[in-house]
mmCIF file of C-alpha atoms in Angstrom:
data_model
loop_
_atom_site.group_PDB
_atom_site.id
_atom_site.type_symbol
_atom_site.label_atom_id
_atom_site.label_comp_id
_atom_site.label_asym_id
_atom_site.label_seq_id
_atom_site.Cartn_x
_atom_site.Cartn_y
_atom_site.Cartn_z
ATOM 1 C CA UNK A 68 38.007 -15.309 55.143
ATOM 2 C CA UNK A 69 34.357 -16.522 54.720
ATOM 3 C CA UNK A 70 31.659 -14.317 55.695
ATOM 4 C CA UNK A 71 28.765 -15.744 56.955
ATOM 5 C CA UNK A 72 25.356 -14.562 59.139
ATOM 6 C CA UNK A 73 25.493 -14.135 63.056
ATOM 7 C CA UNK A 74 23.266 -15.408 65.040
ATOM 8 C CA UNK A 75 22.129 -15.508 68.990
ATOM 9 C CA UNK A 76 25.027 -17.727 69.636
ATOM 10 C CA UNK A 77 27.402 -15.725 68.342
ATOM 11 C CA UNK A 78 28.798 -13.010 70.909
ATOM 12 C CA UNK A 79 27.940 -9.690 70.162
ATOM 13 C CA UNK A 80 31.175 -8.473 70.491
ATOM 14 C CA UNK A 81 32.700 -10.832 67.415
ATOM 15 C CA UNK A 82 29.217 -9.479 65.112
ATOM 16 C CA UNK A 83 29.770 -6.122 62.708
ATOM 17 C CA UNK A 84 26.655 -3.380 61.995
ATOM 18 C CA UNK A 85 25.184 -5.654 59.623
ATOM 19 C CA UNK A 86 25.432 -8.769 62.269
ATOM 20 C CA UNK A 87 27.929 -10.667 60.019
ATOM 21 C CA UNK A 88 30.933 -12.604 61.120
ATOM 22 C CA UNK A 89 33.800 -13.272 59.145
ATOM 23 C CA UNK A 90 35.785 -16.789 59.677
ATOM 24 C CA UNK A 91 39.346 -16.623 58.635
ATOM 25 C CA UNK A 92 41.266 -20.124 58.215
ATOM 26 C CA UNK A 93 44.518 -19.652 58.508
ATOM 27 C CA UNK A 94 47.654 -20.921 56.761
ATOM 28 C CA UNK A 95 49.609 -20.524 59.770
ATOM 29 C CA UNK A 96 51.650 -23.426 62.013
ATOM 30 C CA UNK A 97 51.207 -21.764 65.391
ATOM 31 C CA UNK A 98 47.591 -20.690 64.875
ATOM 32 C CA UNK A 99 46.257 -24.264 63.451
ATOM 33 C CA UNK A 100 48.029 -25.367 66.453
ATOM 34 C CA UNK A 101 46.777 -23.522 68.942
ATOM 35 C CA UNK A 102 42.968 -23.740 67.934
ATOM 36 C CA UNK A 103 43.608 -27.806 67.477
ATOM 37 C CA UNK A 104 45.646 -27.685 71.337
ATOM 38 C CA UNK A 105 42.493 -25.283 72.793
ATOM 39 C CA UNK A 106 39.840 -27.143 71.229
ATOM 40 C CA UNK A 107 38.070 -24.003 70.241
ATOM 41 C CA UNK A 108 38.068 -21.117 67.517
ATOM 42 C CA UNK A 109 40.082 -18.070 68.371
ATOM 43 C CA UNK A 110 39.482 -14.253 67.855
ATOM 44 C CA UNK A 111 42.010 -11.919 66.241
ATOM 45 C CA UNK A 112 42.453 -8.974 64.166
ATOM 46 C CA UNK A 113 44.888 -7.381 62.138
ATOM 47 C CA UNK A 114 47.398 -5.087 64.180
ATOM 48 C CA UNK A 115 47.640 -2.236 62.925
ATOM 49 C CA UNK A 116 48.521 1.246 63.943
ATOM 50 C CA UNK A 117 45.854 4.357 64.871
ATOM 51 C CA UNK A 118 46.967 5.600 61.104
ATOM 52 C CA UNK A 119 45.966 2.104 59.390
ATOM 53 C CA UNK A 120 49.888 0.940 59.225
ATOM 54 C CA UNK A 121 49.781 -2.580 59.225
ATOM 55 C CA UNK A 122 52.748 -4.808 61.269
ATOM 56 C CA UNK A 123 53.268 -7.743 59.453
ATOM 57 C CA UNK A 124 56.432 -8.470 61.783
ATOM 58 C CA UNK A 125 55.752 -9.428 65.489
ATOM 59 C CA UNK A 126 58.998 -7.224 66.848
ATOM 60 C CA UNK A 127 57.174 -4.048 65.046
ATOM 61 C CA UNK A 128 53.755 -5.467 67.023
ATOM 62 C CA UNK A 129 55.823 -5.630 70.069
ATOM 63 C CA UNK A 130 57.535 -2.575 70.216
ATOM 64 C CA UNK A 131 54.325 -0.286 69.584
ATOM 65 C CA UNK A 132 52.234 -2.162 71.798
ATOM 66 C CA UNK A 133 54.215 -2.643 74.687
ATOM 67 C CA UNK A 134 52.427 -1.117 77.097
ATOM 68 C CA UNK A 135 48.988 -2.524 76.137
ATOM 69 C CA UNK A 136 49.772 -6.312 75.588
ATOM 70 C CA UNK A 137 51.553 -9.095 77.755
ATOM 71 C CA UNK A 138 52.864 -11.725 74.958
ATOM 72 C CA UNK A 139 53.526 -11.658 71.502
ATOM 73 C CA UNK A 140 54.210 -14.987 70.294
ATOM 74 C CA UNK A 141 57.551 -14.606 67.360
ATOM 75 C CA UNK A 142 56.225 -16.498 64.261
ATOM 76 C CA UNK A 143 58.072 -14.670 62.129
ATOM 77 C CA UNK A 144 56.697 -11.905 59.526
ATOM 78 C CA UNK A 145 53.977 -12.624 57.986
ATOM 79 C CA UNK A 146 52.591 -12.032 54.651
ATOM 80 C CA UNK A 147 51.559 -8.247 53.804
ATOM 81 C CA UNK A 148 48.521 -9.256 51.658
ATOM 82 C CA UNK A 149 45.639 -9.895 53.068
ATOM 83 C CA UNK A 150 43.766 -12.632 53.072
ATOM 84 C CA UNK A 151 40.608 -13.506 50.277
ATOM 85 C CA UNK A 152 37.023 -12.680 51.329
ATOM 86 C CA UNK A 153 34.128 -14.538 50.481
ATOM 87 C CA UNK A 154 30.784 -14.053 51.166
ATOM 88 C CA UNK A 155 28.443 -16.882 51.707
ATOM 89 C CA UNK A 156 25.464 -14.982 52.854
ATOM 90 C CA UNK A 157 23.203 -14.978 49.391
ATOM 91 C CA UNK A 158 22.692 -18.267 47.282
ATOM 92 C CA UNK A 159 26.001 -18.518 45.726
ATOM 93 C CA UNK A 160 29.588 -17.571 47.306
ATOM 94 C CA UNK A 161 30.444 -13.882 46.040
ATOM 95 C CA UNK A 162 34.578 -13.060 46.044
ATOM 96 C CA UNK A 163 34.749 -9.748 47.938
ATOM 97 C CA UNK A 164 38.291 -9.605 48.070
ATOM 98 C CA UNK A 165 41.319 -11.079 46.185
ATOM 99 C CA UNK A 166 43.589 -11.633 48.060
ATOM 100 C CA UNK A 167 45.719 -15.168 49.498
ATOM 101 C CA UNK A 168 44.242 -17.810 49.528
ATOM 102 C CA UNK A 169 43.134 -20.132 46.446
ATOM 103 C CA UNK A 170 39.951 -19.386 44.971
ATOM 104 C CA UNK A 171 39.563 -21.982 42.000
ATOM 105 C CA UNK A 172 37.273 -23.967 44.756
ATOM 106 C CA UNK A 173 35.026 -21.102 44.753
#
């Protein structure tokens, strides 16, 4: 996940207190698909429960959102780290977060 700064053209919606936005690429099949099939970035977040559980397995996502979501699209589990965070506001890339994701590039 790369943070970077917002600007005007970014919705407010997608900005955080400090007007930052984080881009996550994914090492996913169905979500490299989908952006490359739509043309266009996507917006999601982690699902998690009210007390900060995190599902990492779409029938767990499913079952305790049932009655707030139409579709949940069965990848399979995913992994239960999360991902790496980077910052690339300042003049070099900081590491915010270890997590997945290879950071030898960095």
């Amino acid at each position: 996940t790369f943070i970077l700064e917002g600007s005007r053209q970014v919705p407010k919606i997608m900005l955080a207190k400090r007007k930052t936005v984080g881009i996550r690429v994914p090492d996913h099949n169905i979500c490299i698909e989908l952006v490359k099939n739509l043309e266009n970035p996507i917006i999601s977040t982690t699902a998690a429960s009210p007390e900060g559980e995190i599902f990492n397995d779409p029938s767990f996502i499913e079952e305790h959102f049932k009655n707030s979501i139409t579709l949940v699209i069965d990848g399979g589990p995913v992994p239960g780290e999360p991902s790496s965070v980077i910052s690339l506001i300042g003049d070099e890339p900081e590491v915010l977060r270890e997590g997945l994701g290879d950071l030898d590039r960095v």
